[in-house]
Amino acid sequence: MATDTGGPLWLLAELTYACPLQCPYCSNPLDFAAQGKELSTDEWKTVLRDARAMGALQLGFSGGEPLLRRDLEALVAEARRLGYYTNLITSGVGMDETRVAALKDAGLDHIQISFQASEAQLNDFIAGTAAFEHKLAMARAVKAHGYPMVLNAVLHRHNIDSIGDILDMALELQADYIELANTQYYGWAWHNRAELLPSREQLQNAQAVAEDYQRRAAAMKIYFVVPDYYSNRPKPCMQGWGRVFLTVAPDGTALPCQAARQLPGLQFPNVRDQSVRAIWKDSGAFNHFRGYAWMKSPCRNCPERERDFGGCRCQAYLLTGDAANADPVCDKSPEHGRILETVARAQGPRTPVREVPFVFRNTRNSKALCSR
Amino acid sequence: MPDSRRNIRLADGYRLQWEEAQQADVLLFPEGMVQLSSSAAAVLKQCGGNSAEEIVQALQAEFPDADLRDDVLEFIDEALTKGWIRGD
Ligand code: SF4
Ligand code: SF4
């Protein structure tokens, strides 16, 4: 059954699952090493054209590490020609000044560079490779080439206490924006969640620091994304399933959200087999959680359902075993206790970061996990 | 009193574009967008290095029947605060 809906406004093009980094909170699926062949340049161009024809306007190139695709410049040029606003979401590894300039010539609008911490030791430990100095150099190059400088740092138990240092680093680099995003628990982050979730005290301190900088550093926009485990209402995930966001994974699988791949019982369509329009309008997977008819109690009769759409389907699945349940972050959910248990466990003392049994996101671990 | 702000232009990374699908001008920026009213779009289209006074004059010439000055200057303030445009 097709639901009447507008087209997607955002397209996230995950160009590759390959990545030189190994962040233990990566949002890629645990079994990324087992996924199919990457789309070709021409296949991507068709996706870009079709989504644009439906009104998509914001385009994120991400991954993995999108710089590993040698056709990135060609795809950016095509996207810009089509009228997209083009965002590159990168670790900065694999970048050099020549490429920063070539991407600018191709029409790239914005580069977001992610940092793992404010200093080399922790950054490189989390990233699993020595990348920090190079990231600093690339952040400066981005600015020098006339892009807005947008930095991103994923916050967790082991770096959230140095939020002030991260903000000082951003100020020193003259960043225009910094996004301090608390880890979202899907993919690798879910697997490592016990070692990533900060304590309530850590979170409150960090939030106070962020607010203080927001008052003082007016030239830099600071976004602080609160972890929803510490909230009693879920986020309006993806602004509703199949409403605004379209993700296309490296192998062409179309997803309403980048974490959705893990949900059982849904057949996600592939852009190799169907047009973007047919996928968006008619596919079972995109219609499955559209609107409100699929909802169970307590969401079904809840006056807040139009605000949060019942929260995140992936979180509902991971924590309750049924993706159609209310997101257990909600305190109206009968399973909210599971969030409270996880939060309670996070209040203990912090293990020194080097002793943490992180499962790093790399091909070896991915293969080991999916052969289980 | 004349407004002294000069060289008003869209901030780095901001783009203004007509969107056929929305039948409106949109302002695009890193990871975000806003649909613009036609009056907001008319002002932003003049932000290519003009002074505030030049922007007022240009719009006044385009819409001679209305007294636009206060509204235009107010919108420029707002857009500067939001970081959409920059000026010297
Ligand atoms: S989160 Fe880390 S490992 Fe995952 S794609 Fe991004 S940089 Fe690579
Ligand atoms: S019950 Fe469902 S719809 Fe209501 S606030 Fe909670 S998650 Fe949202």
Short mmCIF file of C-alpha atoms and ligand atoms in Angstrom, two decimals:
data_model
loop_
_atom_site.label_atom_id
_atom_site.label_comp_id
_atom_site.label_asym_id
_atom_site.label_seq_id
_atom_site.Cartn_x
_atom_site.Cartn_y
_atom_site.Cartn_z
CA MET A 1 0.00 0.00 0.00
CA ALA A 2 1.44 3.35 -0.93
CA THR A 3 1.05 6.26 1.44
CA ASP A 4 0.74 9.69 -0.01
CA THR A 5 3.95 11.50 0.76
CA GLY A 6 6.29 14.12 -0.61
CA GLY A 7 9.73 13.11 -1.78
CA PRO A 8 12.88 12.92 0.32
CA LEU A 9 14.61 16.20 1.14
CA TRP A 10 17.85 14.65 2.32
CA LEU A 11 19.90 12.02 0.60
CA LEU A 12 22.72 10.33 2.46
CA ALA A 13 25.04 8.64 0.00
CA GLU A 14 27.22 6.15 1.85
CA LEU A 15 29.81 5.70 -0.85
CA THR A 16 31.87 2.97 0.79
CA TYR A 17 32.17 1.01 4.02
CA ALA A 18 35.94 1.08 3.71
CA CYS A 19 37.57 3.33 6.30
CA PRO A 20 41.12 3.77 7.54
CA LEU A 21 39.77 4.49 11.03
CA GLN A 22 38.30 2.04 13.53
CA CYS A 23 36.08 4.11 15.84
CA PRO A 24 34.36 1.77 18.29
CA TYR A 25 31.15 3.86 18.04
CA CYS A 26 30.87 3.72 14.25
CA SER A 27 27.27 3.70 13.03
CA ASN A 28 28.03 1.29 10.19
CA PRO A 29 26.51 -2.17 10.51
CA LEU A 30 28.55 -4.75 12.43
CA ASP A 31 28.61 -6.97 9.36
CA PHE A 32 29.80 -4.26 6.94
CA ALA A 33 32.54 -6.60 5.73
CA ALA A 34 29.90 -9.00 4.40
CA GLN A 35 27.99 -6.46 2.26
CA GLY A 36 27.80 -6.58 -1.51
CA LYS A 37 29.72 -4.80 -4.24
CA GLU A 38 29.82 -1.00 -4.23
CA LEU A 39 27.74 0.95 -6.72
CA SER A 40 29.61 2.23 -9.77
CA THR A 41 30.00 5.88 -10.66
CA ASP A 42 27.16 5.68 -13.17
CA GLU A 43 24.87 3.92 -10.74
CA TRP A 44 25.47 6.67 -8.20
CA LYS A 45 24.79 9.33 -10.82
CA THR A 46 21.42 7.74 -11.55
CA VAL A 47 20.57 7.74 -7.84
CA LEU A 48 21.53 11.41 -7.56
CA ARG A 49 19.44 12.35 -10.57
CA ASP A 50 16.38 10.38 -9.50
CA ALA A 51 16.36 11.65 -5.93
CA ARG A 52 16.87 15.21 -7.09
CA ALA A 53 13.92 14.86 -9.46
CA MET A 54 11.82 14.02 -6.39
CA GLY A 55 12.93 17.22 -4.65
CA ALA A 56 15.96 16.05 -2.63
CA LEU A 57 18.10 19.06 -1.88
CA GLN A 58 20.65 18.27 0.81
CA LEU A 59 23.16 15.60 -0.06
CA GLY A 60 25.65 14.04 2.34
CA PHE A 61 28.55 12.01 1.02
CA SER A 62 29.63 9.72 3.81
CA GLY A 63 30.72 6.17 4.47
CA GLY A 64 33.02 4.67 5.79
CA GLU A 65 35.43 7.20 4.43
CA PRO A 66 34.09 8.75 1.20
CA LEU A 67 37.52 10.09 0.23
CA LEU A 68 38.51 6.51 -0.56
CA ARG A 69 36.29 6.71 -3.66
CA ARG A 70 38.41 8.06 -6.48
CA ASP A 71 35.26 9.25 -8.26
CA LEU A 72 34.24 11.50 -5.37
CA GLU A 73 35.12 14.66 -7.33
CA ALA A 74 33.07 13.46 -10.31
CA LEU A 75 30.08 12.68 -8.09
CA VAL A 76 30.32 16.06 -6.38
CA ALA A 77 30.40 17.81 -9.75
CA GLU A 78 27.34 15.91 -10.93
CA ALA A 79 25.51 16.62 -7.67
CA ARG A 80 26.27 20.30 -7.86
CA ARG A 81 25.16 20.44 -11.48
CA LEU A 82 21.86 18.93 -10.39
CA GLY A 83 21.41 21.64 -7.77
CA TYR A 84 22.14 19.77 -4.55
CA TYR A 85 23.76 21.38 -1.56
CA THR A 86 26.71 19.03 -1.17
CA ASN A 87 28.13 18.03 2.23
CA LEU A 88 31.20 15.85 2.66
CA ILE A 89 31.35 13.98 5.95
CA THR A 90 34.90 12.84 6.47
CA SER A 91 37.57 11.87 8.96
CA GLY A 92 40.01 13.97 6.93
CA VAL A 93 42.22 10.92 6.42
CA GLY A 94 42.97 10.57 2.73
CA MET A 95 42.63 14.31 2.18
CA ASP A 96 45.35 16.70 1.07
CA GLU A 97 45.34 20.31 -0.10
CA THR A 98 45.13 19.32 -3.74
CA ARG A 99 41.96 17.37 -3.10
CA VAL A 100 40.46 20.12 -0.97
CA ALA A 101 40.98 22.45 -3.94
CA ALA A 102 39.76 19.92 -6.52
CA LEU A 103 36.56 19.34 -4.54
CA LYS A 104 36.03 23.08 -4.32
CA ASP A 105 36.38 23.32 -8.10
CA ALA A 106 33.90 20.49 -8.45
CA GLY A 107 31.40 22.58 -6.48
CA LEU A 108 31.49 21.03 -3.01
CA ASP A 109 29.68 23.30 -0.55
CA HIS A 110 30.83 22.06 2.81
CA ILE A 111 33.26 19.68 4.50
CA GLN A 112 32.66 18.32 7.98
CA ILE A 113 35.73 16.87 9.67
CA SER A 114 35.35 14.57 12.62
CA PHE A 115 37.67 14.59 15.61
CA GLN A 116 37.87 11.78 18.14
CA ALA A 117 39.36 14.01 20.88
CA SER A 118 41.21 17.29 21.46
CA GLU A 119 44.67 15.79 21.63
CA ALA A 120 46.66 13.26 19.65
CA GLN A 121 46.95 10.42 22.18
CA LEU A 122 43.28 9.84 22.87
CA ASN A 123 42.24 10.79 19.34
CA ASP A 124 44.57 8.27 17.78
CA PHE A 125 43.73 5.56 20.29
CA ILE A 126 40.01 5.86 19.55
CA ALA A 127 40.56 6.20 15.81
CA GLY A 128 42.90 3.21 15.88
CA THR A 129 45.46 5.11 13.82
CA ALA A 130 47.66 8.23 14.00
CA ALA A 131 45.45 10.85 12.42
CA PHE A 132 45.26 13.82 14.76
CA GLU A 133 47.92 16.12 13.33
CA HIS A 134 46.69 15.50 9.84
CA LYS A 135 43.12 16.37 10.85
CA LEU A 136 44.30 19.70 12.26
CA ALA A 137 46.12 20.48 9.03
CA MET A 138 43.08 19.54 6.95
CA ALA A 139 40.71 21.62 9.08
CA ARG A 140 42.93 24.63 8.38
CA ALA A 141 43.08 23.82 4.67
CA VAL A 142 39.30 23.61 4.50
CA LYS A 143 38.96 27.09 5.92
CA ALA A 144 41.74 28.48 3.73
CA HIS A 145 39.86 27.28 0.64
CA GLY A 146 36.74 29.24 1.57
CA TYR A 147 34.55 26.48 2.94
CA PRO A 148 32.78 27.00 6.21
CA MET A 149 34.66 24.99 8.84
CA VAL A 150 32.44 22.45 10.48
CA LEU A 151 33.88 20.15 13.09
CA ASN A 152 32.24 17.15 14.64
CA ALA A 153 33.19 15.26 17.76
CA VAL A 154 31.36 12.21 18.96
CA LEU A 155 31.17 12.31 22.75
CA HIS A 156 31.33 9.34 25.07
CA ARG A 157 32.51 8.31 28.50
CA HIS A 158 36.18 8.62 27.61
CA ASN A 159 36.32 12.06 26.01
CA ILE A 160 33.29 13.95 27.32
CA ASP A 161 35.20 15.34 30.32
CA SER A 162 37.54 17.17 27.96
CA ILE A 163 34.73 18.95 26.16
CA GLY A 164 36.28 22.30 27.14
CA ASP A 165 39.52 21.32 25.41
CA ILE A 166 37.60 20.23 22.33
CA LEU A 167 35.86 23.61 22.23
CA ASP A 168 39.16 25.46 22.74
CA MET A 169 40.63 23.52 19.85
CA ALA A 170 37.66 24.48 17.67
CA LEU A 171 38.01 28.14 18.65
CA GLU A 172 41.69 28.10 17.89
CA LEU A 173 40.99 26.59 14.48
CA GLN A 174 38.34 29.32 13.97
CA ALA A 175 35.61 26.81 13.31
CA ASP A 176 32.28 28.19 12.18
CA TYR A 177 30.34 25.29 13.65
CA ILE A 178 31.06 22.51 16.04
CA GLU A 179 28.75 19.62 16.57
CA LEU A 180 29.22 17.79 19.85
CA ALA A 181 27.21 14.70 19.25
CA ASN A 182 26.73 12.23 22.04
CA THR A 183 27.08 8.69 20.78
CA GLN A 184 23.93 7.11 19.40
CA TYR A 185 23.75 3.46 20.25
CA TYR A 186 23.45 1.53 17.00
CA GLY A 187 25.93 -0.55 15.07
CA TRP A 188 29.35 -0.66 16.70
CA ALA A 189 28.31 1.81 19.38
CA TRP A 190 25.57 -0.60 20.50
CA HIS A 191 28.11 -3.37 20.73
CA ASN A 192 30.43 -1.20 22.83
CA ARG A 193 27.73 0.70 24.70
CA ALA A 194 28.71 -0.33 28.22
CA GLU A 195 32.05 1.35 27.68
CA LEU A 196 30.72 4.41 25.89
CA LEU A 197 27.76 5.73 27.85
CA PRO A 198 28.81 8.61 30.13
CA SER A 199 27.55 8.97 33.69
CA ARG A 200 24.86 11.50 34.53
CA GLU A 201 27.40 13.66 36.28
CA GLN A 202 29.73 13.65 33.27
CA LEU A 203 26.86 14.63 31.04
CA GLN A 204 25.66 17.45 33.27
CA ASN A 205 29.15 18.90 33.56
CA ALA A 206 29.64 18.72 29.80
CA GLN A 207 26.33 20.37 29.11
CA ALA A 208 27.19 23.23 31.50
CA VAL A 209 30.52 23.74 29.73
CA ALA A 210 28.86 23.73 26.31
CA GLU A 211 26.30 26.30 27.45
CA ASP A 212 29.01 28.49 28.89
CA TYR A 213 30.88 28.49 25.56
CA GLN A 214 27.63 29.11 23.70
CA ARG A 215 27.28 32.34 25.67
CA ARG A 216 30.90 33.43 25.26
CA ALA A 217 31.84 32.28 21.76
CA ALA A 218 29.18 33.93 19.66
CA ALA A 219 31.05 33.61 16.35
CA MET A 220 31.09 29.83 16.55
CA LYS A 221 27.84 27.90 16.47
CA ILE A 222 27.87 25.10 19.01
CA TYR A 223 25.46 22.21 18.75
CA PHE A 224 25.28 19.90 21.72
CA VAL A 225 23.30 16.76 21.01
CA VAL A 226 22.07 15.21 24.26
CA PRO A 227 22.18 11.41 24.49
CA ASP A 228 18.61 10.23 24.51
CA TYR A 229 19.29 7.56 27.15
CA TYR A 230 19.20 10.43 29.65
CA SER A 231 15.91 11.76 28.42
CA ASN A 232 12.36 10.60 29.10
CA ARG A 233 11.09 11.30 25.59
CA PRO A 234 12.63 9.93 22.41
CA LYS A 235 13.94 11.99 19.53
CA PRO A 236 11.73 12.32 16.46
CA CYS A 237 13.99 9.89 14.71
CA MET A 238 14.62 10.80 11.06
CA GLN A 239 11.63 13.16 11.46
CA GLY A 240 9.52 10.12 10.77
CA TRP A 241 10.21 6.95 8.81
CA GLY A 242 10.27 7.56 5.07
CA ARG A 243 9.30 11.21 5.44
CA VAL A 244 12.42 13.28 4.84
CA PHE A 245 15.53 11.08 4.77
CA LEU A 246 16.78 8.57 2.27
CA THR A 247 20.00 6.67 2.84
CA VAL A 248 21.63 4.65 0.10
CA ALA A 249 24.23 2.19 1.39
CA PRO A 250 27.44 1.39 -0.54
CA ASP A 251 25.89 -1.67 -2.21
CA GLY A 252 22.78 0.24 -3.29
CA THR A 253 20.46 -0.84 -0.49
CA ALA A 254 17.97 1.96 0.17
CA LEU A 255 17.24 2.64 3.82
CA PRO A 256 14.94 5.07 5.66
CA CYS A 257 17.73 5.47 8.22
CA GLN A 258 21.36 4.45 8.18
CA ALA A 259 20.91 2.03 11.07
CA ALA A 260 17.76 0.37 9.69
CA ARG A 261 19.60 -2.43 7.97
CA GLN A 262 19.69 -4.47 11.16
CA LEU A 263 15.89 -4.56 11.52
CA PRO A 264 14.60 -8.08 10.89
CA GLY A 265 11.63 -8.90 8.70
CA LEU A 266 12.01 -5.97 6.32
CA GLN A 267 13.17 -6.40 2.74
CA PHE A 268 15.11 -3.26 1.92
CA PRO A 269 15.00 -2.49 -1.78
CA ASN A 270 18.08 -1.87 -3.89
CA VAL A 271 18.58 0.98 -6.36
CA ARG A 272 20.02 -1.56 -8.78
CA ASP A 273 16.60 -3.19 -9.07
CA GLN A 274 14.13 -0.32 -8.69
CA SER A 275 13.95 3.39 -9.27
CA VAL A 276 14.33 5.73 -6.31
CA ARG A 277 10.75 6.86 -6.92
CA ALA A 278 9.34 3.33 -6.73
CA ILE A 279 11.42 2.61 -3.64
CA TRP A 280 10.27 5.76 -1.88
CA LYS A 281 6.62 5.60 -2.83
CA ASP A 282 5.76 1.94 -3.10
CA SER A 283 8.25 -0.33 -1.35
CA GLY A 284 7.03 -2.29 1.64
CA ALA A 285 10.05 -1.29 3.71
CA PHE A 286 9.55 2.46 3.24
CA ASN A 287 5.83 2.23 3.94
CA HIS A 288 6.18 -0.10 6.90
CA PHE A 289 6.52 2.51 9.66
CA ARG A 290 5.08 5.45 7.76
CA GLY A 291 2.24 7.32 9.36
CA TYR A 292 0.70 6.00 12.58
CA ALA A 293 -1.24 2.84 11.72
CA TRP A 294 1.62 0.49 12.64
CA MET A 295 1.88 1.83 16.17
CA LYS A 296 1.16 -0.21 19.26
CA SER A 297 0.13 0.99 22.66
CA PRO A 298 1.19 3.36 24.27
CA CYS A 299 2.12 5.29 21.10
CA ARG A 300 -1.08 4.49 19.26
CA ASN A 301 -3.24 6.70 21.46
CA CYS A 302 -0.57 9.11 22.57
CA PRO A 303 -1.10 12.84 21.99
CA GLU A 304 2.65 13.24 21.42
CA ARG A 305 2.93 10.81 18.53
CA GLU A 306 3.03 13.55 15.91
CA ARG A 307 5.98 15.13 17.64
CA ASP A 308 8.25 12.10 18.01
CA PHE A 309 6.69 9.39 15.79
CA GLY A 310 7.20 6.92 18.63
CA GLY A 311 10.97 7.48 18.54
CA CYS A 312 13.60 5.31 16.94
CA ARG A 313 12.65 1.96 15.40
CA CYS A 314 16.16 0.62 15.74
CA GLN A 315 16.32 1.49 19.41
CA ALA A 316 12.91 -0.14 19.94
CA TYR A 317 14.17 -3.28 18.25
CA LEU A 318 17.55 -3.42 19.99
CA LEU A 319 16.11 -2.91 23.46
CA THR A 320 12.70 -4.59 23.29
CA GLY A 321 13.06 -7.06 20.44
CA ASP A 322 10.18 -5.55 18.47
CA ALA A 323 10.73 -2.59 16.17
CA ALA A 324 7.04 -1.61 16.36
CA ASN A 325 7.17 -0.94 20.09
CA ALA A 326 7.56 2.51 21.58
CA ASP A 327 11.18 3.60 21.80
CA PRO A 328 12.01 2.58 25.39
CA VAL A 329 13.64 5.95 25.99
CA CYS A 330 10.05 7.09 26.52
CA ASP A 331 8.96 6.77 30.13
CA LYS A 332 5.50 5.75 28.96
CA SER A 333 7.03 2.61 27.46
CA PRO A 334 6.54 -0.47 29.65
CA GLU A 335 10.16 -1.32 28.81
CA HIS A 336 11.63 1.99 29.92
CA GLY A 337 13.28 0.05 32.76
CA ARG A 338 15.82 -1.32 30.29
CA ILE A 339 17.11 2.17 29.63
CA LEU A 340 17.20 2.89 33.36
CA GLU A 341 19.22 -0.28 33.96
CA THR A 342 21.76 0.66 31.31
CA VAL A 343 21.98 4.17 32.72
CA ALA A 344 22.40 2.83 36.28
CA ARG A 345 25.34 0.70 35.16
CA ALA A 346 27.00 3.75 33.64
CA GLN A 347 27.25 5.54 37.00
CA GLY A 348 30.19 3.44 38.18
CA PRO A 349 33.85 4.46 37.99
CA ARG A 350 35.48 4.85 34.62
CA THR A 351 38.02 2.26 33.49
CA PRO A 352 41.23 3.80 32.11
CA VAL A 353 40.64 4.08 28.37
CA ARG A 354 43.50 1.80 27.39
CA GLU A 355 42.15 -1.02 29.53
CA VAL A 356 38.69 -0.88 27.98
CA PRO A 357 37.82 -4.01 26.00
CA PHE A 358 36.59 -2.03 22.98
CA VAL A 359 35.69 -3.99 19.89
CA PHE A 360 37.16 -1.73 17.23
CA ARG A 361 35.41 -1.34 13.93
CA ASN A 362 37.59 -3.14 11.45
CA THR A 363 37.25 -5.86 8.89
CA ARG A 364 38.65 -8.57 11.11
CA ASN A 365 36.17 -7.87 13.91
CA SER A 366 33.33 -7.49 11.44
CA LYS A 367 34.00 -10.91 9.94
CA ALA A 368 34.33 -12.48 13.38
CA LEU A 369 31.03 -10.95 14.52
CA CYS A 370 29.04 -12.00 11.48
CA SER A 371 30.35 -15.55 11.51
CA ARG A 372 28.89 -15.99 15.01
CA MET B 1 20.14 58.38 9.70
CA PRO B 2 21.82 56.35 6.94
CA ASP B 3 22.76 52.79 7.77
CA SER B 4 26.54 52.40 7.66
CA ARG B 5 26.85 48.67 7.06
CA ARG B 6 28.66 47.77 3.87
CA ASN B 7 29.77 44.84 1.78
CA ILE B 8 26.83 42.70 2.81
CA ARG B 9 27.06 39.22 1.33
CA LEU B 10 25.92 35.69 2.00
CA ALA B 11 28.11 33.95 4.60
CA ASP B 12 30.62 31.34 3.44
CA GLY B 13 28.86 28.13 2.59
CA TYR B 14 25.40 29.71 2.20
CA ARG B 15 23.57 29.40 -1.09
CA LEU B 16 20.34 30.84 -2.36
CA GLN B 17 18.40 28.90 -4.94
CA TRP B 18 14.99 28.69 -6.54
CA GLU B 19 13.42 25.31 -5.82
CA GLU B 20 10.94 24.20 -8.42
CA ALA B 21 9.55 21.40 -6.21
CA GLN B 22 8.78 23.84 -3.39
CA GLN B 23 7.84 26.77 -5.62
CA ALA B 24 9.97 28.96 -3.38
CA ASP B 25 13.47 30.26 -2.89
CA VAL B 26 15.47 28.31 -0.35
CA LEU B 27 18.56 29.18 1.62
CA LEU B 28 20.96 26.28 1.88
CA PHE B 29 23.78 25.90 4.40
CA PRO B 30 25.79 23.15 6.07
CA GLU B 31 23.33 20.41 6.94
CA GLY B 32 20.32 22.68 6.85
CA MET B 33 17.91 24.69 4.75
CA VAL B 34 15.05 27.16 5.09
CA GLN B 35 12.27 27.98 2.73
CA LEU B 36 12.17 31.75 2.26
CA SER B 37 9.25 34.12 1.95
CA SER B 38 9.37 36.10 -1.27
CA SER B 39 10.31 39.29 0.60
CA ALA B 40 13.17 37.58 2.45
CA ALA B 41 14.41 36.16 -0.83
CA ALA B 42 14.22 39.59 -2.48
CA VAL B 43 16.50 41.08 0.17
CA LEU B 44 18.97 38.19 0.16
CA LYS B 45 19.29 38.41 -3.62
CA GLN B 46 20.70 41.90 -3.14
CA CYS B 47 23.35 40.65 -0.70
CA GLY B 48 26.22 40.39 -3.13
CA GLY B 49 28.53 43.00 -1.66
CA ASN B 50 26.09 45.93 -1.53
CA SER B 51 25.81 48.31 1.39
CA ALA B 52 22.63 48.36 3.46
CA GLU B 53 21.64 51.65 1.81
CA GLU B 54 22.15 50.22 -1.66
CA ILE B 55 19.98 47.24 -0.78
CA VAL B 56 17.20 49.53 0.41
CA GLN B 57 17.45 51.63 -2.75
CA ALA B 58 17.45 48.64 -5.07
CA LEU B 59 14.35 47.20 -3.44
CA GLN B 60 12.66 50.58 -3.29
CA ALA B 61 13.21 50.88 -7.06
CA GLU B 62 11.74 47.43 -7.57
CA PHE B 63 8.69 48.12 -5.39
CA PRO B 64 8.13 51.90 -5.63
CA ASP B 65 4.68 51.87 -4.01
CA ALA B 66 5.76 50.61 -0.59
CA ASP B 67 7.92 52.17 2.11
CA LEU B 68 10.30 49.31 2.69
CA ARG B 69 13.20 50.86 4.51
CA ASP B 70 12.44 49.80 8.10
CA ASP B 71 11.44 46.28 7.16
CA VAL B 72 14.50 45.76 5.01
CA LEU B 73 16.91 47.04 7.66
CA GLU B 74 15.22 44.92 10.29
CA PHE B 75 15.53 41.83 8.12
CA ILE B 76 19.21 42.57 7.53
CA ASP B 77 19.73 42.72 11.32
CA GLU B 78 17.98 39.45 11.74
CA ALA B 79 19.90 37.72 8.96
CA LEU B 80 23.19 39.01 10.38
CA THR B 81 22.31 37.63 13.80
CA LYS B 82 21.41 34.29 12.33
CA GLY B 83 24.72 34.19 10.49
CA TRP B 84 23.10 34.00 7.03
CA ILE B 85 24.93 37.09 5.83
CA ARG B 86 28.04 39.00 6.78
CA GLY B 87 28.85 42.66 6.55
CA ASP B 88 31.69 45.06 7.32
S1 SF4 C 1 32.88 6.48 12.60
FE1 SF4 C 1 35.08 6.18 12.45
S2 SF4 C 1 35.30 4.10 11.67
FE2 SF4 C 1 33.18 4.70 11.27
S3 SF4 C 1 33.19 5.51 9.23
FE3 SF4 C 1 33.46 7.23 10.60
S4 SF4 C 1 35.69 7.50 10.78
FE4 SF4 C 1 35.33 5.46 9.92
S1 SF4 C 2 4.23 6.89 24.00
FE1 SF4 C 2 5.11 6.77 21.96
S2 SF4 C 2 4.31 8.55 20.86
FE2 SF4 C 2 3.92 8.90 23.06
S3 SF4 C 2 5.67 10.12 23.77
FE3 SF4 C 2 6.18 7.96 24.13
S4 SF4 C 2 7.26 7.29 22.27
FE4 SF4 C 2 6.22 9.22 21.77
#
